[in-house]
Structures are given as C-alpha cells and as structure tokens.
mmCIF file of C-alpha atoms in Angstrom:
data_model
loop_
_atom_site.group_PDB
_atom_site.id
_atom_site.type_symbol
_atom_site.label_atom_id
_atom_site.label_comp_id
_atom_site.label_asym_id
_atom_site.label_seq_id
_atom_site.Cartn_x
_atom_site.Cartn_y
_atom_site.Cartn_z
ATOM 1 C CA MET B 566 26.088 62.320 164.337
ATOM 2 C CA ARG B 567 26.781 66.207 164.781
ATOM 3 C CA HIS B 568 28.035 68.283 162.105
ATOM 4 C CA ARG B 569 29.880 71.385 162.943
ATOM 5 C CA PRO B 570 29.376 74.531 160.858
ATOM 6 C CA SER B 571 32.292 74.972 158.643
ATOM 7 C CA ASP B 572 34.096 78.193 158.188
ATOM 8 C CA PRO B 573 32.584 80.163 155.236
ATOM 9 C CA PRO B 574 34.428 79.476 151.865
ATOM 10 C CA GLN B 575 36.888 82.020 151.122
ATOM 11 C CA SER B 576 36.769 83.799 147.869
ATOM 12 C CA PRO B 577 39.939 83.258 145.490
ATOM 13 C CA PRO B 578 42.158 86.132 145.256
ATOM 14 C CA LEU B 579 41.291 88.556 142.557
ATOM 15 C CA PRO B 580 43.733 88.538 139.614
ATOM 16 C CA GLU B 581 45.845 91.471 138.765
ATOM 17 C CA GLU B 582 43.730 93.766 136.639
ATOM 18 C CA ALA B 583 45.020 95.534 133.607
ATOM 19 C CA PRO B 584 45.096 99.195 134.068
ATOM 20 C CA SER B 585 42.241 101.332 132.553
ATOM 21 C CA GLU B 586 43.098 103.116 129.089
ATOM 22 C CA ASP B 587 43.704 106.605 130.865
ATOM 23 C CA GLU B 588 45.496 105.137 133.960
ATOM 24 C CA VAL B 589 49.358 106.111 134.038
ATOM 25 C CA VAL B 590 51.414 103.046 134.815
ATOM 26 C CA GLU B 591 54.810 103.531 136.311
ATOM 27 C CA ILE B 592 57.227 101.059 134.965
ATOM 28 C CA PRO B 593 60.582 100.347 136.753
ATOM 29 C CA ILE B 594 63.443 100.874 134.484
ATOM 30 C CA ASP B 595 65.235 97.615 135.385
ATOM 31 C CA GLY B 596 65.882 95.954 132.168
ATOM 32 C CA ASN B 597 62.782 93.778 132.191
ATOM 33 C CA LEU B 598 59.637 94.774 130.371
ATOM 34 C CA ASP B 599 56.537 92.646 130.758
ATOM 35 C CA LEU B 600 54.092 93.447 128.004
ATOM 36 C CA HIS B 601 51.257 91.243 129.530
ATOM 37 C CA LEU B 602 49.517 94.204 131.230
ATOM 38 C CA PHE B 603 49.525 96.472 128.192
ATOM 39 C CA GLN B 604 47.054 96.874 125.225
ATOM 40 C CA PRO B 605 48.537 95.627 121.827
ATOM 41 C CA ARG B 606 48.068 98.901 120.240
ATOM 42 C CA ASP B 607 50.459 100.623 122.941
ATOM 43 C CA VAL B 608 53.184 97.969 122.403
ATOM 44 C CA LYS B 609 55.322 99.885 119.741
ATOM 45 C CA ASP B 610 55.420 103.209 121.693
ATOM 46 C CA LEU B 611 55.966 101.380 124.926
ATOM 47 C CA VAL B 612 58.814 99.376 123.842
ATOM 48 C CA THR B 613 60.523 102.277 122.201
ATOM 49 C CA GLU B 614 60.305 104.527 125.208
ATOM 50 C CA TYR B 615 61.246 101.831 127.516
ATOM 51 C CA LEU B 616 64.382 101.082 125.475
ATOM 52 C CA TRP B 617 65.221 104.775 125.485
ATOM 53 C CA ALA B 618 64.928 104.975 129.263
ATOM 54 C CA CYS B 619 67.105 101.882 129.664
ATOM 55 C CA ARG B 620 69.786 103.358 127.372
ATOM 56 C CA GLN B 621 69.701 106.601 129.316
ATOM 57 C CA LYS B 622 70.301 104.737 132.602
ATOM 58 C CA GLY B 623 73.168 102.562 131.060
ATOM 59 C CA ILE B 624 71.028 99.376 131.091
ATOM 60 C CA LEU B 625 72.140 97.844 127.543
ATOM 61 C CA ASP B 626 70.746 94.289 127.991
ATOM 62 C CA VAL B 627 67.002 94.428 128.221
ATOM 63 C CA ARG B 628 64.627 91.559 128.275
ATOM 64 C CA ILE B 629 61.074 92.017 126.721
ATOM 65 C CA ILE B 630 58.642 89.478 127.920
ATOM 66 C CA HIS B 631 55.869 89.123 125.258
ATOM 67 C CA GLY B 632 54.525 85.720 126.069
ATOM 68 C CA LYS B 633 54.257 82.734 123.705
ATOM 69 C CA GLY B 634 50.525 82.760 122.987
ATOM 70 C CA THR B 635 49.881 83.094 119.347
ATOM 71 C CA GLY B 636 53.109 84.742 118.614
ATOM 72 C CA ALA B 637 51.356 87.995 117.493
ATOM 73 C CA LEU B 638 53.034 90.150 120.181
ATOM 74 C CA ARG B 639 56.396 88.641 119.522
ATOM 75 C CA ARG B 640 56.213 89.313 115.842
ATOM 76 C CA THR B 641 55.277 92.931 116.556
ATOM 77 C CA VAL B 642 58.181 93.375 118.825
ATOM 78 C CA HIS B 643 60.613 91.553 116.387
ATOM 79 C CA SER B 644 59.362 93.758 113.544
ATOM 80 C CA LEU B 645 59.946 96.875 115.677
ATOM 81 C CA LEU B 646 63.351 96.289 116.826
ATOM 82 C CA PRO B 647 65.304 96.418 113.575
ATOM 83 C CA LYS B 648 63.980 99.842 112.975
ATOM 84 C CA LEU B 649 65.292 101.343 116.063
ATOM 85 C CA PRO B 650 68.879 102.825 115.585
ATOM 86 C CA GLU B 651 69.660 102.185 119.236
ATOM 87 C CA VAL B 652 69.227 98.523 119.094
ATOM 88 C CA GLU B 653 72.497 96.666 118.422
ATOM 89 C CA SER B 654 70.972 93.063 118.256
ATOM 90 C CA PHE B 655 68.275 90.973 119.569
ATOM 91 C CA GLN B 656 67.628 87.157 120.106
ATOM 92 C CA SER B 657 64.985 84.826 121.697
ATOM 93 C CA ALA B 658 65.686 84.188 125.224
ATOM 94 C CA SER B 659 66.937 80.958 126.515
ATOM 95 C CA GLU B 660 64.543 78.481 128.092
ATOM 96 C CA GLY B 661 65.644 79.879 131.557
ATOM 97 C CA ASP B 662 64.864 83.278 130.754
ATOM 98 C CA GLY B 663 61.433 82.749 128.954
ATOM 99 C CA GLY B 664 62.241 80.904 125.989
ATOM 100 C CA TRP B 665 60.501 82.106 122.795
ATOM 101 C CA GLY B 666 58.099 84.015 125.253
ATOM 102 C CA ALA B 667 60.826 86.735 125.751
ATOM 103 C CA THR B 668 63.592 88.365 123.727
ATOM 104 C CA TRP B 669 66.683 89.818 124.817
ATOM 105 C CA VAL B 670 67.644 93.114 123.212
ATOM 106 C CA ARG B 671 71.271 94.554 123.198
ATOM 107 C CA LEU B 672 71.261 98.319 123.068
ATOM 108 C CA LYS B 673 74.113 100.522 121.621
ATOM 109 C CA ALA B 674 75.931 102.487 124.500
ATOM 110 C CA LEU B 675 75.447 106.211 124.316
ATOM 111 C CA GLU B 676 78.386 108.048 123.281
ATOM 112 C CA PRO B 677 79.818 110.209 126.138
ATOM 113 C CA GLY B 678 78.321 113.666 126.007
ATOM 114 C CA SER B 679 75.769 112.735 123.338
ATOM 115 C CA LYS B 680 73.091 115.433 123.108
ATOM 116 C CA GLN B 681 71.144 113.376 120.630
ATOM 117 C CA GLU B 682 69.624 111.107 123.444
ATOM 118 C CA GLN B 683 69.278 113.732 126.075
ATOM 119 C CA GLY B 684 66.291 115.612 124.321
ATOM 120 C CA SER B 685 65.907 119.089 123.444
ATOM 121 C CA GLU B 686 63.671 120.361 126.009
ATOM 122 C CA GLY B 687 64.573 123.761 127.267
ATOM 123 C CA SER B 688 66.959 124.526 124.290
#
C-alpha cells in the first residue's frame, strides 16, 4: 500500500492580542464598549471617557460588555456608573444582549448649547 504525503499541517490562527501598555487603541464610538481587550486598571478612565464621547455624539444608550467571568469587572463598572452625573440609569443586559456579561447604560441628553460638556480648551 502506498502512502501519499499529506499537506503540512496548518497552524491555527493566532488569537487577537491585547494591545501593549503604550499602544494607542482607537475605539469606535458606536454605543458598544467591549472591555475584554483592556487592562482592568484602565477600565474606570476608559468607561468614563467612552460615555462622554457617546453623549457628545448623541448616543444615549450604551452597552458595556464586561464579560461574566468572576464578576470583578462587572462590579467595577457597576460601582463607577452611579458616580457619573451623565448616567441616567443602568441595568444588566437581556440574555440576547449578553445577559449579566453586559450592562446597558442610559445617558442623560446634553442640554442644547451646553458648554459644560464641550470642554474648555482654547478659552
């Protein structure tokens, strides 16, 4: 019986790697923030800045994906949200939207002409 050489085994695709500490990551402001690629120490600033950017664009319903895991990231997010004045309310997502691995945040609308949220650069 003759054996034909088989094709060389293909290596599996490499998983998406987390950015290095000093790498700038551009996040689309689309109302969905996935925290999986970020360091836990960056979460508070990241969530705060992302919610601010969403509000500036008029995106008032935001889904933060923190994963289920041990629940530590969820607790961090849920402890931060009540402290942010722009947050109107928040709740765990439905099973179809990530269940307790995600949180929906409702932001307060900007008041027309509000300078408070536009920043004071250049003034």
